[in-house]
């Protein structure tokens, strides 16, 4: 069964926003091309990538951002994420929550399996019709057949395999 990772913005311009990251991964940044867009001038356009490795560990990787990132107060370029971890990017702080199961039929319906990525957001004041706590899709902005984070992650994996 596929598992998504929950993140909550605890500090920054969008404090209170809840995010779901599918295991296939998502980029976070200020650009509309990022899978999860956070409006913060201190974020890079494509600041970090979060994905699940081998169906178990959640990984966060800095994508060459100008301001870097901290995980639990320590500078990190790439590392594992666990429930309760605190990620600081730009002026934003994210709290890592639990992963939760996503049934295959629902994953396919959301495009997580078929398309590769669909970031979901809970953001009551941007989706008043959905109501507080409802899951709504983030702006996917698919410009090509492969999401931008896919190419960046593939390049990072290629670099690791050459070491």
PDB file of C-alpha atoms in Angstrom:
ATOM      1  CA  UNK A   1       0.000   0.000   0.000  1.00  0.00           C
ATOM      2  CA  UNK A   2       1.285   3.450  -0.907  1.00  0.00           C
ATOM      3  CA  UNK A   3       2.003   5.850   1.954  1.00  0.00           C
ATOM      4  CA  UNK A   4       1.916   9.638   1.890  1.00  0.00           C
ATOM      5  CA  UNK A   5       3.858  11.878   4.247  1.00  0.00           C
ATOM      6  CA  UNK A   6       2.149  14.712   6.095  1.00  0.00           C
ATOM      7  CA  UNK A   7       3.819  18.062   6.671  1.00  0.00           C
ATOM      8  CA  UNK A   8       2.481  21.055   8.561  1.00  0.00           C
ATOM      9  CA  UNK A   9       3.714  24.619   8.099  1.00  0.00           C
ATOM     10  CA  UNK A  10       4.274  25.782  11.685  1.00  0.00           C
ATOM     11  CA  UNK A  11       6.101  29.054  10.946  1.00  0.00           C
ATOM     12  CA  UNK A  12       6.161  31.415   8.002  1.00  0.00           C
ATOM     13  CA  UNK A  13       3.744  33.167   5.696  1.00  0.00           C
ATOM     14  CA  UNK A  14       1.507  30.100   5.353  1.00  0.00           C
ATOM     15  CA  UNK A  15       1.538  28.853   8.961  1.00  0.00           C
ATOM     16  CA  UNK A  16      -1.226  26.330   9.607  1.00  0.00           C
ATOM     17  CA  UNK A  17      -1.181  24.904   6.076  1.00  0.00           C
ATOM     18  CA  UNK A  18      -1.087  21.106   5.888  1.00  0.00           C
ATOM     19  CA  UNK A  19       0.613  19.268   3.039  1.00  0.00           C
ATOM     20  CA  UNK A  20       0.552  15.696   1.777  1.00  0.00           C
ATOM     21  CA  UNK A  21       3.617  14.424  -0.042  1.00  0.00           C
ATOM     22  CA  UNK A  22       3.148  11.299  -2.193  1.00  0.00           C
ATOM     23  CA  UNK A  23       5.896   8.621  -2.077  1.00  0.00           C
ATOM     24  CA  UNK A  24       6.876   9.402  -5.660  1.00  0.00           C
ATOM     25  CA  UNK A  25       8.089  12.732  -4.348  1.00  0.00           C
ATOM     26  CA  UNK A  26       7.451  16.413  -4.618  1.00  0.00           C
ATOM     27  CA  UNK A  27       9.497  19.560  -4.883  1.00  0.00           C
ATOM     28  CA  UNK A  28       8.852  22.455  -2.546  1.00  0.00           C
ATOM     29  CA  UNK A  29       9.698  25.994  -3.582  1.00  0.00           C
ATOM     30  CA  UNK A  30       8.340  29.424  -4.419  1.00  0.00           C
ATOM     31  CA  UNK A  31       8.040  28.817  -8.179  1.00  0.00           C
ATOM     32  CA  UNK A  32       4.745  27.785  -9.788  1.00  0.00           C
ATOM     33  CA  UNK A  33       6.741  24.913 -11.319  1.00  0.00           C
ATOM     34  CA  UNK A  34       7.333  23.435  -7.842  1.00  0.00           C
ATOM     35  CA  UNK A  35       4.938  20.637  -6.930  1.00  0.00           C
ATOM     36  CA  UNK A  36       4.189  22.354  -3.615  1.00  0.00           C
ATOM     37  CA  UNK A  37       4.342  26.145  -3.796  1.00  0.00           C
ATOM     38  CA  UNK A  38       4.995  28.151  -0.648  1.00  0.00           C
ATOM     39  CA  UNK A  39       5.012  31.915  -1.018  1.00  0.00           C
ATOM     40  CA  UNK A  40       8.219  32.897   0.754  1.00  0.00           C
ATOM     41  CA  UNK A  41      10.869  35.156  -0.814  1.00  0.00           C
ATOM     42  CA  UNK A  42      13.643  33.315   1.082  1.00  0.00           C
ATOM     43  CA  UNK A  43      12.782  30.024  -0.653  1.00  0.00           C
ATOM     44  CA  UNK A  44      14.483  29.101  -3.904  1.00  0.00           C
ATOM     45  CA  UNK A  45      12.294  28.385  -6.901  1.00  0.00           C
ATOM     46  CA  UNK A  46      12.914  24.643  -6.395  1.00  0.00           C
ATOM     47  CA  UNK A  47      14.246  24.530  -2.831  1.00  0.00           C
ATOM     48  CA  UNK A  48      13.948  20.896  -1.703  1.00  0.00           C
ATOM     49  CA  UNK A  49      12.697  17.532  -2.909  1.00  0.00           C
ATOM     50  CA  UNK A  50      10.997  15.036  -0.574  1.00  0.00           C
ATOM     51  CA  UNK A  51      10.477  11.417  -1.660  1.00  0.00           C
ATOM     52  CA  UNK A  52      10.201   7.916  -0.275  1.00  0.00           C
ATOM     53  CA  UNK A  53      13.168   5.580  -0.807  1.00  0.00           C
ATOM     54  CA  UNK A  54      12.526   1.875  -1.351  1.00  0.00           C
ATOM     55  CA  UNK A  55       9.011   2.219   0.041  1.00  0.00           C
ATOM     56  CA  UNK A  56      10.344   2.842   3.557  1.00  0.00           C
ATOM     57  CA  UNK A  57      12.450   5.883   4.417  1.00  0.00           C
ATOM     58  CA  UNK A  58      11.421   9.436   3.595  1.00  0.00           C
ATOM     59  CA  UNK A  59      14.285  11.505   2.189  1.00  0.00           C
ATOM     60  CA  UNK A  60      14.654  15.277   1.919  1.00  0.00           C
ATOM     61  CA  UNK A  61      17.242  16.736  -0.415  1.00  0.00           C
ATOM     62  CA  UNK A  62      18.313  20.324  -0.949  1.00  0.00           C
ATOM     63  CA  UNK A  63      18.220  21.137  -4.667  1.00  0.00           C
ATOM     64  CA  UNK A  64      21.094  23.615  -4.560  1.00  0.00           C
ATOM     65  CA  UNK A  65      19.103  26.341  -2.822  1.00  0.00           C
ATOM     66  CA  UNK A  66      20.758  29.612  -1.879  1.00  0.00           C
ATOM     67  CA  UNK A  67      19.683  29.538   1.786  1.00  0.00           C
ATOM     68  CA  UNK A  68      19.998  25.776   2.409  1.00  0.00           C
ATOM     69  CA  UNK A  69      17.895  23.887   4.933  1.00  0.00           C
ATOM     70  CA  UNK A  70      18.010  22.788   8.536  1.00  0.00           C
ATOM     71  CA  UNK A  71      16.613  19.532   9.884  1.00  0.00           C
ATOM     72  CA  UNK A  72      16.141  19.671  13.653  1.00  0.00           C
ATOM     73  CA  UNK A  73      18.406  22.732  13.763  1.00  0.00           C
ATOM     74  CA  UNK A  74      21.294  21.118  11.863  1.00  0.00           C
ATOM     75  CA  UNK A  75      22.353  22.047   8.307  1.00  0.00           C
ATOM     76  CA  UNK A  76      21.607  19.132   5.956  1.00  0.00           C
ATOM     77  CA  UNK A  77      22.020  18.660   2.208  1.00  0.00           C
ATOM     78  CA  UNK A  78      20.281  15.268   2.141  1.00  0.00           C
ATOM     79  CA  UNK A  79      18.869  13.135   4.913  1.00  0.00           C
ATOM     80  CA  UNK A  80      16.090  10.953   6.257  1.00  0.00           C
ATOM     81  CA  UNK A  81      12.906  12.426   7.735  1.00  0.00           C
ATOM     82  CA  UNK A  82      11.015  10.996  10.711  1.00  0.00           C
ATOM     83  CA  UNK A  83       7.750  11.939  12.443  1.00  0.00           C
ATOM     84  CA  UNK A  84       8.320  14.955  14.664  1.00  0.00           C
ATOM     85  CA  UNK A  85      11.308  16.287  12.682  1.00  0.00           C
ATOM     86  CA  UNK A  86      11.449  20.039  12.102  1.00  0.00           C
ATOM     87  CA  UNK A  87      12.543  21.245   8.655  1.00  0.00           C
ATOM     88  CA  UNK A  88      13.503  24.896   8.170  1.00  0.00           C
ATOM     89  CA  UNK A  89      13.650  26.276   4.620  1.00  0.00           C
ATOM     90  CA  UNK A  90      13.739  30.012   4.033  1.00  0.00           C
ATOM     91  CA  UNK A  91      11.600  31.588   6.750  1.00  0.00           C
ATOM     92  CA  UNK A  92       9.301  28.525   6.772  1.00  0.00           C
ATOM     93  CA  UNK A  93       9.288  25.746   9.352  1.00  0.00           C
ATOM     94  CA  UNK A  94       7.653  22.408   8.513  1.00  0.00           C
ATOM     95  CA  UNK A  95       6.787  19.738  11.083  1.00  0.00           C
ATOM     96  CA  UNK A  96       6.938  16.169   9.765  1.00  0.00           C
ATOM     97  CA  UNK A  97       3.903  14.076  10.659  1.00  0.00           C
ATOM     98  CA  UNK A  98       3.071  10.436  10.178  1.00  0.00           C
ATOM     99  CA  UNK A  99       2.825   8.778   6.817  1.00  0.00           C
ATOM    100  CA  UNK A 100      -0.598   7.330   6.153  1.00  0.00           C
ATOM    101  CA  UNK A 101      -1.810   4.616   3.795  1.00  0.00           C
ATOM    102  CA  UNK A 102      -3.295   5.514   0.459  1.00  0.00           C
ATOM    103  CA  UNK A 103      -5.279   2.678  -1.107  1.00  0.00           C
ATOM    104  CA  UNK A 104      -4.108   1.731  -4.623  1.00  0.00           C
ATOM    105  CA  UNK A 105      -7.466   2.613  -6.188  1.00  0.00           C
ATOM    106  CA  UNK A 106      -7.394   6.052  -4.578  1.00  0.00           C
ATOM    107  CA  UNK A 107      -3.733   6.505  -5.527  1.00  0.00           C
ATOM    108  CA  UNK A 108      -4.554   5.718  -9.155  1.00  0.00           C
ATOM    109  CA  UNK A 109      -7.570   8.023  -9.072  1.00  0.00           C
ATOM    110  CA  UNK A 110      -5.439  10.854  -7.734  1.00  0.00           C
ATOM    111  CA  UNK A 111      -2.790  10.237 -10.348  1.00  0.00           C
ATOM    112  CA  UNK A 112      -0.133   9.314  -7.795  1.00  0.00           C
ATOM    113  CA  UNK A 113       0.573   6.032  -9.583  1.00  0.00           C
ATOM    114  CA  UNK A 114      -0.406   6.855 -13.165  1.00  0.00           C
ATOM    115  CA  UNK A 115       0.968  10.375 -13.501  1.00  0.00           C
ATOM    116  CA  UNK A 116       3.669  10.257 -10.854  1.00  0.00           C
ATOM    117  CA  UNK A 117       2.741  13.179  -8.640  1.00  0.00           C
ATOM    118  CA  UNK A 118      -0.190  14.945  -7.135  1.00  0.00           C
ATOM    119  CA  UNK A 119       0.557  17.052  -4.110  1.00  0.00           C
ATOM    120  CA  UNK A 120      -2.440  17.533  -1.876  1.00  0.00           C
ATOM    121  CA  UNK A 121      -2.970  20.488   0.383  1.00  0.00           C
ATOM    122  CA  UNK A 122      -5.316  21.359   3.137  1.00  0.00           C
ATOM    123  CA  UNK A 123      -5.728  25.076   3.127  1.00  0.00           C
ATOM    124  CA  UNK A 124      -9.124  26.197   4.378  1.00  0.00           C
ATOM    125  CA  UNK A 125      -8.878  29.873   3.444  1.00  0.00           C
ATOM    126  CA  UNK A 126      -7.964  29.119  -0.186  1.00  0.00           C
ATOM    127  CA  UNK A 127     -10.700  26.493  -0.578  1.00  0.00           C
ATOM    128  CA  UNK A 128     -13.671  27.818   1.384  1.00  0.00           C
ATOM    129  CA  UNK A 129     -16.136  25.539  -0.435  1.00  0.00           C
ATOM    130  CA  UNK A 130     -14.221  22.455   0.688  1.00  0.00           C
ATOM    131  CA  UNK A 131     -14.294  23.532   4.316  1.00  0.00           C
ATOM    132  CA  UNK A 132     -11.612  23.256   6.959  1.00  0.00           C
ATOM    133  CA  UNK A 133      -9.668  20.038   6.977  1.00  0.00           C
ATOM    134  CA  UNK A 134     -10.694  18.967   3.463  1.00  0.00           C
ATOM    135  CA  UNK A 135      -8.059  17.626   1.078  1.00  0.00           C
ATOM    136  CA  UNK A 136      -7.702  19.551  -2.156  1.00  0.00           C
ATOM    137  CA  UNK A 137      -5.165  19.091  -4.951  1.00  0.00           C
ATOM    138  CA  UNK A 138      -2.338  21.587  -5.229  1.00  0.00           C
ATOM    139  CA  UNK A 139      -1.840  23.310  -8.538  1.00  0.00           C
ATOM    140  CA  UNK A 140      -0.055  20.581 -10.456  1.00  0.00           C
ATOM    141  CA  UNK A 141       0.980  22.791 -13.369  1.00  0.00           C
ATOM    142  CA  UNK A 142       2.108  19.833 -15.476  1.00  0.00           C
ATOM    143  CA  UNK A 143       4.123  21.299 -18.318  1.00  0.00           C
ATOM    144  CA  UNK A 144       5.663  18.069 -19.607  1.00  0.00           C
ATOM    145  CA  UNK A 145       5.088  14.356 -19.369  1.00  0.00           C
ATOM    146  CA  UNK A 146       7.549  14.116 -16.462  1.00  0.00           C
ATOM    147  CA  UNK A 147       7.388  16.385 -13.415  1.00  0.00           C
ATOM    148  CA  UNK A 148      10.395  18.631 -12.776  1.00  0.00           C
ATOM    149  CA  UNK A 149      11.269  16.885  -9.492  1.00  0.00           C
ATOM    150  CA  UNK A 150      11.566  13.577 -11.385  1.00  0.00           C
ATOM    151  CA  UNK A 151      14.405  14.867 -13.556  1.00  0.00           C
ATOM    152  CA  UNK A 152      16.155  16.454 -10.571  1.00  0.00           C
ATOM    153  CA  UNK A 153      15.849  13.285  -8.489  1.00  0.00           C
ATOM    154  CA  UNK A 154      17.022  11.127 -11.407  1.00  0.00           C
ATOM    155  CA  UNK A 155      20.108  13.343 -11.790  1.00  0.00           C
ATOM    156  CA  UNK A 156      20.820  13.070  -8.038  1.00  0.00           C
ATOM    157  CA  UNK A 157      20.528   9.265  -8.168  1.00  0.00           C
ATOM    158  CA  UNK A 158      22.832   9.185 -11.203  1.00  0.00           C
ATOM    159  CA  UNK A 159      25.407  11.291  -9.289  1.00  0.00           C
ATOM    160  CA  UNK A 160      25.224   8.908  -6.307  1.00  0.00           C
ATOM    161  CA  UNK A 161      25.657   5.811  -8.453  1.00  0.00           C
ATOM    162  CA  UNK A 162      28.838   7.304  -9.989  1.00  0.00           C
ATOM    163  CA  UNK A 163      30.490   7.647  -6.553  1.00  0.00           C
TER     164      UNK A 163
END
